[in-house]
Short mmCIF file of C-alpha atoms and ligand atoms in Angstrom, two decimals:
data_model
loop_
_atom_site.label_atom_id
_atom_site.label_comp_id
_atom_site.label_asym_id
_atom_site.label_seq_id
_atom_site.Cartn_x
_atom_site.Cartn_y
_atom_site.Cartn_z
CA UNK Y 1 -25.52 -15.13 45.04
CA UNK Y 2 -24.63 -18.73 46.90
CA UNK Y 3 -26.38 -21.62 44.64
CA UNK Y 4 -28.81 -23.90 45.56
CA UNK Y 5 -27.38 -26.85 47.87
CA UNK Y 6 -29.53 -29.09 46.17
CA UNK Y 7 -30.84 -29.75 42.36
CA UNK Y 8 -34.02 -27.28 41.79
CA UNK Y 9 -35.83 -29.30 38.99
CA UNK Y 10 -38.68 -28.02 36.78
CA UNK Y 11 -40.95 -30.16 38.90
CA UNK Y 12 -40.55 -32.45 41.55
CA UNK Y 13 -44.18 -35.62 42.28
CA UNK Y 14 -45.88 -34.91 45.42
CA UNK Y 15 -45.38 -37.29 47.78
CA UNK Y 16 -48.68 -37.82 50.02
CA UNK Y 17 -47.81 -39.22 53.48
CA UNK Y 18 -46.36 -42.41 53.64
CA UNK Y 19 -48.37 -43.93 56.24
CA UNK Y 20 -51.30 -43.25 54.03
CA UNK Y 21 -49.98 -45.44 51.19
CA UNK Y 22 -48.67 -47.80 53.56
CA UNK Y 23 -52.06 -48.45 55.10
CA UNK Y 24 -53.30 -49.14 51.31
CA UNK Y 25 -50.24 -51.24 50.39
CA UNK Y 26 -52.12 -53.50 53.41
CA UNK Y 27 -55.43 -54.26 51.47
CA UNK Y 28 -53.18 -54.65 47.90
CA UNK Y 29 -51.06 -57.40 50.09
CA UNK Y 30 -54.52 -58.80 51.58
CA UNK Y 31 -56.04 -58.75 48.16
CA UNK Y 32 -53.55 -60.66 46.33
CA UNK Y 33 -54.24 -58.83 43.63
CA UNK Y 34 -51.65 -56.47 41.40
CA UNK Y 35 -53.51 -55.58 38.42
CA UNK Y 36 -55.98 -56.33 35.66
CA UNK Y 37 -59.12 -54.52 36.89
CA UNK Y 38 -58.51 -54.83 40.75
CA UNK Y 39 -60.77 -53.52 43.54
CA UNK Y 40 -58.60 -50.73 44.52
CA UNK Y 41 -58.85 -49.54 40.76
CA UNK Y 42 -62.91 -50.06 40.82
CA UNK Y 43 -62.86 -47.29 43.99
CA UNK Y 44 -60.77 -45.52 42.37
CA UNK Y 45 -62.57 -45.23 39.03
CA UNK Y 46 -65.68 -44.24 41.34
CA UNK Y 47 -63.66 -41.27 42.96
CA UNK Y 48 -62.53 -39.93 39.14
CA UNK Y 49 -66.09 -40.36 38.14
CA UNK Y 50 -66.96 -38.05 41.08
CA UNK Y 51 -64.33 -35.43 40.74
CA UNK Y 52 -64.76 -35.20 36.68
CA UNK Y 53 -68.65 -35.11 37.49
CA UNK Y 54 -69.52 -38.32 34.34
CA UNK Y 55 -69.42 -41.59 34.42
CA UNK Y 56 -68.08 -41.49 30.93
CA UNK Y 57 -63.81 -42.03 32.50
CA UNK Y 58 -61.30 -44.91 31.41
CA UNK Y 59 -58.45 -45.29 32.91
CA UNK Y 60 -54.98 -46.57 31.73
CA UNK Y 61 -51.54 -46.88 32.61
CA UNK Y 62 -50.09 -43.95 31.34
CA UNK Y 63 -51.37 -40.90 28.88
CA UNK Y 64 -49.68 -41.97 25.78
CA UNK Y 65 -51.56 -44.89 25.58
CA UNK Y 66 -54.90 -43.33 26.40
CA UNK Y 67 -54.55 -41.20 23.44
CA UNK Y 68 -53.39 -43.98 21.17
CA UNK Y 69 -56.42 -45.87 22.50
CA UNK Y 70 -58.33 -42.84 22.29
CA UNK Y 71 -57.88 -42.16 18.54
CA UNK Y 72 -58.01 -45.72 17.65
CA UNK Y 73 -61.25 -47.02 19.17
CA UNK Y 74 -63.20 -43.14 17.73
CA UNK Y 75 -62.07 -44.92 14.35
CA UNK Y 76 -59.89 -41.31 13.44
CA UNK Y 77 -58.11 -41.76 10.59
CA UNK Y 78 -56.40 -40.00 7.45
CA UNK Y 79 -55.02 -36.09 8.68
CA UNK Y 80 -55.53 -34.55 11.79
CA UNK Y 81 -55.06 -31.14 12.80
CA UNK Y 82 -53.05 -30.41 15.45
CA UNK Y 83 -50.38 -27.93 17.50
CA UNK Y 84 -46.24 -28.48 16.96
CA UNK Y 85 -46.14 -26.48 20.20
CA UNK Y 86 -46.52 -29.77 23.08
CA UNK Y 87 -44.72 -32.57 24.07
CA UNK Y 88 -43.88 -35.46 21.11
CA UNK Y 89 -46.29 -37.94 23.04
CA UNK Y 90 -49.26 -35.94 21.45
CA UNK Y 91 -48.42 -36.37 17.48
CA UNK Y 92 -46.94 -39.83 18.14
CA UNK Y 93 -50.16 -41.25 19.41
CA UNK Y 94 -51.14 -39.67 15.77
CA UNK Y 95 -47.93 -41.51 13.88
CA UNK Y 96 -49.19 -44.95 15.85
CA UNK Y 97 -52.63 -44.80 14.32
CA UNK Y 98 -51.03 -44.11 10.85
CA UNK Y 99 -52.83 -40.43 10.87
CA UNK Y 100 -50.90 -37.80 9.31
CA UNK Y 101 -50.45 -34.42 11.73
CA UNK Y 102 -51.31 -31.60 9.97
CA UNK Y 103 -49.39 -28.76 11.81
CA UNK Y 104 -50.98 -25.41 12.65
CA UNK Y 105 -49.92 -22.48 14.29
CA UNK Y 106 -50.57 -21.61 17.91
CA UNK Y 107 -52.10 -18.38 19.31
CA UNK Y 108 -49.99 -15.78 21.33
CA UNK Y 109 -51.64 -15.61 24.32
CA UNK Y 110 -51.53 -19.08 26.08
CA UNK Y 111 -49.73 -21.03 23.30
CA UNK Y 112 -52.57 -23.48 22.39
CA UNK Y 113 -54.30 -24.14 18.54
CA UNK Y 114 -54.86 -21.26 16.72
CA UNK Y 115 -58.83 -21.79 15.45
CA UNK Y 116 -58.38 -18.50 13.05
CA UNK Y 117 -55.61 -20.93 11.75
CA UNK Y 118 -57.49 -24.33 12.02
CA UNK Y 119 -59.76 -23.89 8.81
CA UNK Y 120 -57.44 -23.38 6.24
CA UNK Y 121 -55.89 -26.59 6.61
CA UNK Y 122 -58.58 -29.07 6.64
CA UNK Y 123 -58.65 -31.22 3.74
CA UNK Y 124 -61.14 -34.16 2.55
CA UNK Y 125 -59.17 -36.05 4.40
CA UNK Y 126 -59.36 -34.35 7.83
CA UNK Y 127 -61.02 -36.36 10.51
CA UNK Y 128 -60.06 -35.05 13.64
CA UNK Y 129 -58.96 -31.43 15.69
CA UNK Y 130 -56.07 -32.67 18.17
CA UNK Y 131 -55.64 -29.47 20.16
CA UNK Y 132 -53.48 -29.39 23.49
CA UNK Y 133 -54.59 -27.17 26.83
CA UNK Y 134 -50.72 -26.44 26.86
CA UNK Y 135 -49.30 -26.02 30.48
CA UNK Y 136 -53.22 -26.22 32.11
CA UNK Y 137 -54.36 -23.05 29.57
CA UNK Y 138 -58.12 -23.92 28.06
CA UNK Y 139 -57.95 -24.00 24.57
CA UNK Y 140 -60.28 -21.69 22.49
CA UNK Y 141 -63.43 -23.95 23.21
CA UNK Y 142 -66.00 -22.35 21.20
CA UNK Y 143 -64.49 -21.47 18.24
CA UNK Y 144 -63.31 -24.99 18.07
CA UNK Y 145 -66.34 -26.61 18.51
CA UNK Y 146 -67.80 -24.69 16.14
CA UNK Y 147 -65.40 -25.31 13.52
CA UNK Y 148 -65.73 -29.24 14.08
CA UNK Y 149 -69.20 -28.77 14.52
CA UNK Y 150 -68.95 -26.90 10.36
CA UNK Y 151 -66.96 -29.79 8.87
CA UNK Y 152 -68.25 -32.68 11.23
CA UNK Y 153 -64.44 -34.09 12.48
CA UNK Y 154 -64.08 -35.16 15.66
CA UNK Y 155 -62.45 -33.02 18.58
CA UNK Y 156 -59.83 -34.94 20.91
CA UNK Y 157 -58.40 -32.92 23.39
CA UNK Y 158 -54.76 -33.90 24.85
CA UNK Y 159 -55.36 -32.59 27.99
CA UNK Y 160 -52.46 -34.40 29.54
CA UNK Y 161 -51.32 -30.63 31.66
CA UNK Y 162 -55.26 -29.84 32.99
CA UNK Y 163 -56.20 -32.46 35.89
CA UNK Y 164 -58.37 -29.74 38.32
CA UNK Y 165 -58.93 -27.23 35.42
CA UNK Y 166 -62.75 -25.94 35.61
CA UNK Y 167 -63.89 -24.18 32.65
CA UNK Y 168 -67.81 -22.34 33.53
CA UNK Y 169 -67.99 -24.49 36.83
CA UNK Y 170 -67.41 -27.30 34.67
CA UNK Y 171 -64.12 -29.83 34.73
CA UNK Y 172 -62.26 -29.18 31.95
CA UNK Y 173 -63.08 -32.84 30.40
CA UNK Y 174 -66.54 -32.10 29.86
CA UNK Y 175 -65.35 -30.18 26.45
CA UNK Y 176 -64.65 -31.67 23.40
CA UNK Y 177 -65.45 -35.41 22.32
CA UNK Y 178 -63.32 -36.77 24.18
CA UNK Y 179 -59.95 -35.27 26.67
CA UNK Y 180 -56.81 -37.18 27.46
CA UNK Y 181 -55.59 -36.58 31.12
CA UNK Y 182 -51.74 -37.86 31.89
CA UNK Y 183 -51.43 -38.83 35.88
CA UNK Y 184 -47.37 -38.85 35.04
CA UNK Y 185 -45.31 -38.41 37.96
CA UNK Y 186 -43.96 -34.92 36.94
CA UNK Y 187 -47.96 -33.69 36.97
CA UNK Y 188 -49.76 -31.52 39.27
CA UNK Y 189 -51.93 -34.63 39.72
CA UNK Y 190 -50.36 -38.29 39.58
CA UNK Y 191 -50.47 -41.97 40.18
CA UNK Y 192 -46.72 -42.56 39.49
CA UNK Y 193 -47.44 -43.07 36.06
CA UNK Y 194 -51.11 -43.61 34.67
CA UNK Y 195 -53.75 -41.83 31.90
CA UNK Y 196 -57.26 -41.10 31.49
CA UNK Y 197 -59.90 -40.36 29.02
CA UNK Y 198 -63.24 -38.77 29.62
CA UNK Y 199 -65.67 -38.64 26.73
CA UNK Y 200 -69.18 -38.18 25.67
CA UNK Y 201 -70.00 -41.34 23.91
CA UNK Y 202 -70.77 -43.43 26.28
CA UNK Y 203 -70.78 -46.50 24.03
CA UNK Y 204 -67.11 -45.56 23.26
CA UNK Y 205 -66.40 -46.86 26.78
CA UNK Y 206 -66.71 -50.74 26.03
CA UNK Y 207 -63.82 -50.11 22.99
CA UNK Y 208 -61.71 -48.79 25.39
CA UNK Y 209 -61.67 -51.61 27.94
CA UNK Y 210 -61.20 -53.91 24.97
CA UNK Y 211 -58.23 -51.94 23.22
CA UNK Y 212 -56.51 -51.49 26.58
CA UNK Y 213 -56.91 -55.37 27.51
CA UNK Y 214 -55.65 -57.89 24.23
CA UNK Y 215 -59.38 -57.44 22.96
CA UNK Y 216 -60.82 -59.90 25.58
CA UNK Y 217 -64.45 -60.05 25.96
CA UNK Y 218 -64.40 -63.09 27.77
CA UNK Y 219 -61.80 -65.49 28.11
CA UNK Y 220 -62.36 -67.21 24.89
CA UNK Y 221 -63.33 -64.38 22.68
CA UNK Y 222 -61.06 -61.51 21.18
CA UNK Y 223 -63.01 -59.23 19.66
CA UNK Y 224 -60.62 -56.59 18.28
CA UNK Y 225 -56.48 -56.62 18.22
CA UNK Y 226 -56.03 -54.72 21.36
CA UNK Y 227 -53.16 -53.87 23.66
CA UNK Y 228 -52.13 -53.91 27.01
CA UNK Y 229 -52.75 -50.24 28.45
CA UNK Y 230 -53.69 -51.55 31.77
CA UNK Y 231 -53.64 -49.55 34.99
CA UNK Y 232 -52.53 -51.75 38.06
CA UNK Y 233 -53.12 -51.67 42.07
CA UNK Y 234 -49.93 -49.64 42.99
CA UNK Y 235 -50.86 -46.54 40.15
CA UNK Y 236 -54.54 -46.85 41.37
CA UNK Y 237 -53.68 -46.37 44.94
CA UNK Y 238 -51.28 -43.86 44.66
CA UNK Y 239 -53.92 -41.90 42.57
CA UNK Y 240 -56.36 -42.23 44.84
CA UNK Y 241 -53.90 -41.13 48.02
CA UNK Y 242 -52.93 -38.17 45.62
CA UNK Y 243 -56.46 -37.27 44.89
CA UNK Y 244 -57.46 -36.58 48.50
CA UNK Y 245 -54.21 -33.76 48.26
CA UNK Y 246 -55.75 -31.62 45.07
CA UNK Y 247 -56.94 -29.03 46.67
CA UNK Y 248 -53.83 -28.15 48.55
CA UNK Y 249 -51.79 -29.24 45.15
CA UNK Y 250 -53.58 -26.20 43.28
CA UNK Y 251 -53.63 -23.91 45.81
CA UNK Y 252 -49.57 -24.33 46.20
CA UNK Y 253 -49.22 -24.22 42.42
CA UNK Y 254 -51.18 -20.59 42.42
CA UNK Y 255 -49.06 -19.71 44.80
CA UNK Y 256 -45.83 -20.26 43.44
CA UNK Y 257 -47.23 -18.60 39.68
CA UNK Y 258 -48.10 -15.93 42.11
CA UNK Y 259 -44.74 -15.16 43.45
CA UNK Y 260 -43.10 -15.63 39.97
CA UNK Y 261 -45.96 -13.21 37.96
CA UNK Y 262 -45.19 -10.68 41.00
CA UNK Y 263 -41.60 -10.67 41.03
CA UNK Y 264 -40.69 -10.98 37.40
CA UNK Y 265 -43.49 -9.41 35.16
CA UNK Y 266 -42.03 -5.75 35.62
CA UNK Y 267 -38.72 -7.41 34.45
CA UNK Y 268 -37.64 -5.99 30.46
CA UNK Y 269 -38.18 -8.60 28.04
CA UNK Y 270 -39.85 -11.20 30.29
CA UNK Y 271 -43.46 -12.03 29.88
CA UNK Y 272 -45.98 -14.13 31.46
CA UNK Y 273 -49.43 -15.36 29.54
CA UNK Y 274 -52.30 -13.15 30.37
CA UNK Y 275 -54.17 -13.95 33.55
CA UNK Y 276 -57.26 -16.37 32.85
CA UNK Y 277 -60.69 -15.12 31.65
CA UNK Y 278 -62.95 -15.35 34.61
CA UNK Y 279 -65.11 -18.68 33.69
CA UNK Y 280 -61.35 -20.60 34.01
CA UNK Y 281 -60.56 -21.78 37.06
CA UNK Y 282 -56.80 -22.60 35.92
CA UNK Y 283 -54.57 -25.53 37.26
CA UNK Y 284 -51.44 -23.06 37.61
CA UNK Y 285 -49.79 -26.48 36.24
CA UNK Y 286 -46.58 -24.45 34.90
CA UNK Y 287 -44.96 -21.48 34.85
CA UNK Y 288 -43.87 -20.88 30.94
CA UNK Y 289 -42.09 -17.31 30.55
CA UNK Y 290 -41.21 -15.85 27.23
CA UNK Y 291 -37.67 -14.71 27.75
CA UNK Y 292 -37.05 -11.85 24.76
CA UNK Y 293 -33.15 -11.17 23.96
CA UNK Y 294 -33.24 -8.09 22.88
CA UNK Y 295 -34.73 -6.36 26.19
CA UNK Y 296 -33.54 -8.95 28.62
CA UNK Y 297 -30.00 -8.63 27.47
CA UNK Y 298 -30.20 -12.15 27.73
CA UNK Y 299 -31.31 -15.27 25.17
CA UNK Y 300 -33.51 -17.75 26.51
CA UNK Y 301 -31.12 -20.14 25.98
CA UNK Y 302 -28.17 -18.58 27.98
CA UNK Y 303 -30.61 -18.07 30.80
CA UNK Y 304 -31.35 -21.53 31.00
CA UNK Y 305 -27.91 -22.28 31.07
CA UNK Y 306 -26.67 -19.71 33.92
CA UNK Y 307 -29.69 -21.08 35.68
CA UNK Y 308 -27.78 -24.24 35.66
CA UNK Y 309 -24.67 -22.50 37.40
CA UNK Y 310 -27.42 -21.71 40.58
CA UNK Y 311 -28.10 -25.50 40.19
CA UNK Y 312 -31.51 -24.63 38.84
CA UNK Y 313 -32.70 -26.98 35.80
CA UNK Y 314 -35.47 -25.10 34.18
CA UNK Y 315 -36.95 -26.63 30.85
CA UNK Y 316 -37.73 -25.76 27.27
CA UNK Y 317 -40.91 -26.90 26.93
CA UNK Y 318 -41.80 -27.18 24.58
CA UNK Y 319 -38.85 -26.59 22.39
CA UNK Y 320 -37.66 -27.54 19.78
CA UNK Y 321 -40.97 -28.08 18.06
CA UNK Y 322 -42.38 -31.20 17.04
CA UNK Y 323 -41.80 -30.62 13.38
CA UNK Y 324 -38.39 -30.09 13.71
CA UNK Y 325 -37.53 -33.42 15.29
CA UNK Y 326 -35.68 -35.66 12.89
CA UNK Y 327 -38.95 -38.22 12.92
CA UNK Y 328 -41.54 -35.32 11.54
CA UNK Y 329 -39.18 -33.35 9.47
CA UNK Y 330 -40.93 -34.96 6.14
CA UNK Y 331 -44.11 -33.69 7.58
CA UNK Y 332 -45.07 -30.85 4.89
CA UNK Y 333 -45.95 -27.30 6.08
CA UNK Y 334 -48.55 -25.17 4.39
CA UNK Y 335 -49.22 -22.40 6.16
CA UNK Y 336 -46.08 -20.61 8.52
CA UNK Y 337 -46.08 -21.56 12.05
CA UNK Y 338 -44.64 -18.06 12.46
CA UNK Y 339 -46.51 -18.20 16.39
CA UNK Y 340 -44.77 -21.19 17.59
CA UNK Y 341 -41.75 -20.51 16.03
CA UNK Y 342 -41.27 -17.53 18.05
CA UNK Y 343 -42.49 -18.74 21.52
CA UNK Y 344 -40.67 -22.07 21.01
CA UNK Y 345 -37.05 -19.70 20.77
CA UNK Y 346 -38.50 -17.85 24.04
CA UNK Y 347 -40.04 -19.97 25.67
CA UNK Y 348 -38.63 -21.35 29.39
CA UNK Y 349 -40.44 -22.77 31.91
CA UNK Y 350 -39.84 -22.44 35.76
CA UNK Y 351 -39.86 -24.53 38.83
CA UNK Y 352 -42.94 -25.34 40.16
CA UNK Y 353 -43.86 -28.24 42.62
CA UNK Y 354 -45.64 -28.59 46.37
CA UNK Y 355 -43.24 -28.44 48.24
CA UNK Y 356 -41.21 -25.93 46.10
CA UNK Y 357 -40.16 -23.26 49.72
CA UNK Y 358 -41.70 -19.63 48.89
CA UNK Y 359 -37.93 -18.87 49.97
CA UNK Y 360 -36.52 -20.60 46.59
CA UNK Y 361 -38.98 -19.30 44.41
CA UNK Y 362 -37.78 -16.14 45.74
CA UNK Y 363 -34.33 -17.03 44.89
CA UNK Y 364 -35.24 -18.08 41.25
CA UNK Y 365 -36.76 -14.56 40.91
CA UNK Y 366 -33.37 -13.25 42.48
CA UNK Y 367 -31.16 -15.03 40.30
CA UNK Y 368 -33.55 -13.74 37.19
CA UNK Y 369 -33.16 -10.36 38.13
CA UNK Y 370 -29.46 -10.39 38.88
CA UNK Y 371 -28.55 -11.76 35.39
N1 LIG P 1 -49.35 -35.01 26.02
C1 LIG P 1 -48.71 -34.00 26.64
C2 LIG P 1 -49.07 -32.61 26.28
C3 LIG P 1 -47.74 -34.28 27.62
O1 LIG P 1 -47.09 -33.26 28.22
C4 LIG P 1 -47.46 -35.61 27.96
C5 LIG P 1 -46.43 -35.90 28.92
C6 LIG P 1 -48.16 -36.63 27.30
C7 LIG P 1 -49.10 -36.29 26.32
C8 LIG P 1 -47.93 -38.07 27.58
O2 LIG P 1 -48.42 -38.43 28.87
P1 LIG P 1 -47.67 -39.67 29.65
O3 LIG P 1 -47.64 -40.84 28.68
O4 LIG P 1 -46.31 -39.20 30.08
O5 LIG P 1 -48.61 -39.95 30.79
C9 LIG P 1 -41.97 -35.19 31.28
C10 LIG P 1 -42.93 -36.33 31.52
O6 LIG P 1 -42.26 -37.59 31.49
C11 LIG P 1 -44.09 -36.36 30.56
O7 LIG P 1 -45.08 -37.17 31.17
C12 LIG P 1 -44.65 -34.97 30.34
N2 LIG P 1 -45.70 -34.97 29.36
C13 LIG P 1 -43.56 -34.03 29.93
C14 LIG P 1 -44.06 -32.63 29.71
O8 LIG P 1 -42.58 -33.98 30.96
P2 LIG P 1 -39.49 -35.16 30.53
O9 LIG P 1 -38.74 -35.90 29.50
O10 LIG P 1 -39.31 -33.71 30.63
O11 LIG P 1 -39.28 -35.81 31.99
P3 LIG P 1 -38.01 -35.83 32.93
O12 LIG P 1 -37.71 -37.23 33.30
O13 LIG P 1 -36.90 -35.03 32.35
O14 LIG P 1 -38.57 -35.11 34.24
C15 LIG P 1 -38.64 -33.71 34.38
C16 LIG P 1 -38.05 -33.33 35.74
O15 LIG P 1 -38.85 -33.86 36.78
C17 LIG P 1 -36.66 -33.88 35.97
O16 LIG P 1 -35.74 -32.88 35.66
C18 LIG P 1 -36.60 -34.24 37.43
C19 LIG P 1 -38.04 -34.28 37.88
N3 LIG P 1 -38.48 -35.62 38.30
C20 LIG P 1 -38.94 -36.49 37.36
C21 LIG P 1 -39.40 -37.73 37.74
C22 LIG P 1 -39.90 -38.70 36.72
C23 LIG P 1 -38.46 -35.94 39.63
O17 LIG P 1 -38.03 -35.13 40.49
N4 LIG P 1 -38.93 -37.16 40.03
C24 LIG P 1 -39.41 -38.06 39.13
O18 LIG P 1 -39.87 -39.16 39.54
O19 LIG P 1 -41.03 -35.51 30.30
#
């Protein structure tokens, strides 16, 4: 089998039409006006509000900030529990705020908190659930809320993988206290780089603005020691470009799992999540496969790196995990992560993008098959 001409990467932004950004880059120029709360962000804001149905959105310049933002302003403090099985962004926006993460195990299915898991570890200490709708997969909602609900903490979702997700007809921000969405450039949905919170405090919303901007309430008052988290013109207008594209962006994403989950899920010893329960309306963000040695004749790890030979760069995410990386190895562990051990040494996630040809996902599944 020939290999690809050029680099396959695990994801590739969508690039609306150029003229379309072009025309917008016109009013920016007009406007003489880059960032700092800017009219193109005000419209945009509007079009979030609309498409996450509140009015309860803040926007920022990237997801990791939103989060550290996030868990500053709710006032979360002491140990939070929280999934090992994501990318480092979610427990350093924990280490930032001088929280301790308090590891649990994931659940097999779709690789997100385990809430049979979450109740054992909560201390007098614990403040907050951090729990992550890994690769666009809705998080056990209920029995999460009901276990914050029990012992009162606060439940943040990193949502940073589940822009367009719908969970009973509802966007997938309306769960939870509060959700962080990441607009990164390698996401389904982006503005080049850029973050967002949705909550339902409203009066959280006014501690936002004022973390993400120095702590300005006016220009000779600083009411708290804030930061600058700021989205600008250029992320606000490419979001709002992008956001015109989602429904074609999810569509294309289903159909690309759909070609994979055909093609590969009667292949030994590699497994796809379960499909969705019916009230999800999944993102299709990713396309995470376990890849099992034994009946695949094949480690995860050697696939990934004949995929290479094809010119294909497939990912680990999310491997290793976040308690083995040198900055959270003094992080204690009481109770096994025996879950996310095992899909972390499995896991490998595949190519998926909008303008990914139905041809090359194809040859991904050939190249699988061949091996
Ligand atoms: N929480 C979770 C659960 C997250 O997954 C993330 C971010 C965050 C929080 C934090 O949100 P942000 O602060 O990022 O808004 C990428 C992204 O940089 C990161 O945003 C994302 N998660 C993570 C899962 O993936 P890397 O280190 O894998 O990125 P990188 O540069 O290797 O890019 C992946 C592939 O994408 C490359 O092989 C090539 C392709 N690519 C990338 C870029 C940037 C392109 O083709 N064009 C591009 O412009 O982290």
């Amino acid at each position: 089998m020939e290999k690809f001409e050029k680099p396959i990467y695990v994801t590739k932004p969508f690039m609306p039409p150029l003229e379309e950004f072009c025309e917008g880059l016109k009013e920016v120029w007009e406007n003489q006006w880059l960032t700092n709360n800017g009219p193109v962000l005000g419209r945009y804001r509007e079009e979030l509000k609309n498409y996450f149905e509140t009015d309860n959105i803040c926007l920022f310049n990237n997801g990791t900030l939103a989060l550290q933002i996030a868990l500053q302003g709710m006032g979360i403090s002491g140990e939070v529990i929280t999934t090992p099985f994501t990318f480092v962004a979610t427990t350093h926006a924990l280490y930032w705020n001088k929280i301790r993460p308090v590891f649990c195990d994931i659940e097999p299915d779709y690789f997100t908190l385990d809430p049979e898991k979450v109740e054992e570890l909560i201390t007098p200490w614990t403040t907050a659930i951090l729990a992550v709708h890994v690769f666009g997969r809705p998080c056990k909602l209920n029995a999460l809320a009901d276990i914050a609900k029990r012992h009162n903490l606060a439940l943040i979702y990193d949502a940073a993988h589940a822009f367009g997700g719908r969970v009973n007809g509802k966007p997938i921000g309306h769960y939870g206290d509060l959700s962080m969405f990441s607009f990164h450039a390698t996401k389904l949905y982006h503005s080049i780089e850029g973050g967002m919170l949705t909550f339902k405090d409203p009066g959280l919303a006014q501690t936002f603005n004022y973390l993400k901007n120095f702590g300005f309430k006016s220009e000779t008052e600083v009411v708290m020691p804030g930061t600058n988290a700021k989205m600008n013109e250029m992320q606000a207008l490419m979001g709002s470009v992008v956001l015109n594209y989602m429904d074609h962006l999810l569509a294309k994403r289903k159909q690309v799992y759909e070609i994979y989950k055909e093609r590969l899920q009667d292949v030994p010893g590699i497994s796809f999540s379960p499909d969705s329960a019916p009230n999800v309306d999944y993102n299709y963000a990713y396309v995470p496969i376990l890849v099992d040695e034994k009946e695949f004749g094949m480690s995860r790890d050697a696939l990934y790196e004949k995929f290479k030979e094809y010119n294909v760069f497939a990912r680990r995410y999310f491997y290793p995990l976040l308690n083995e990386f040198a900055c959270y190895q003094s992080v204690s562990i009481s109770k096994p992560l025996t879950v996310a051990n095992q899909v972390a040494e499995k896991v490998l996630t595949l190519p998926t993008y909008a303008d990914l040809e139905e041809d090359d996902v194809n040859k991904i599944c050939d190249v699988i098959i061949s091996v």
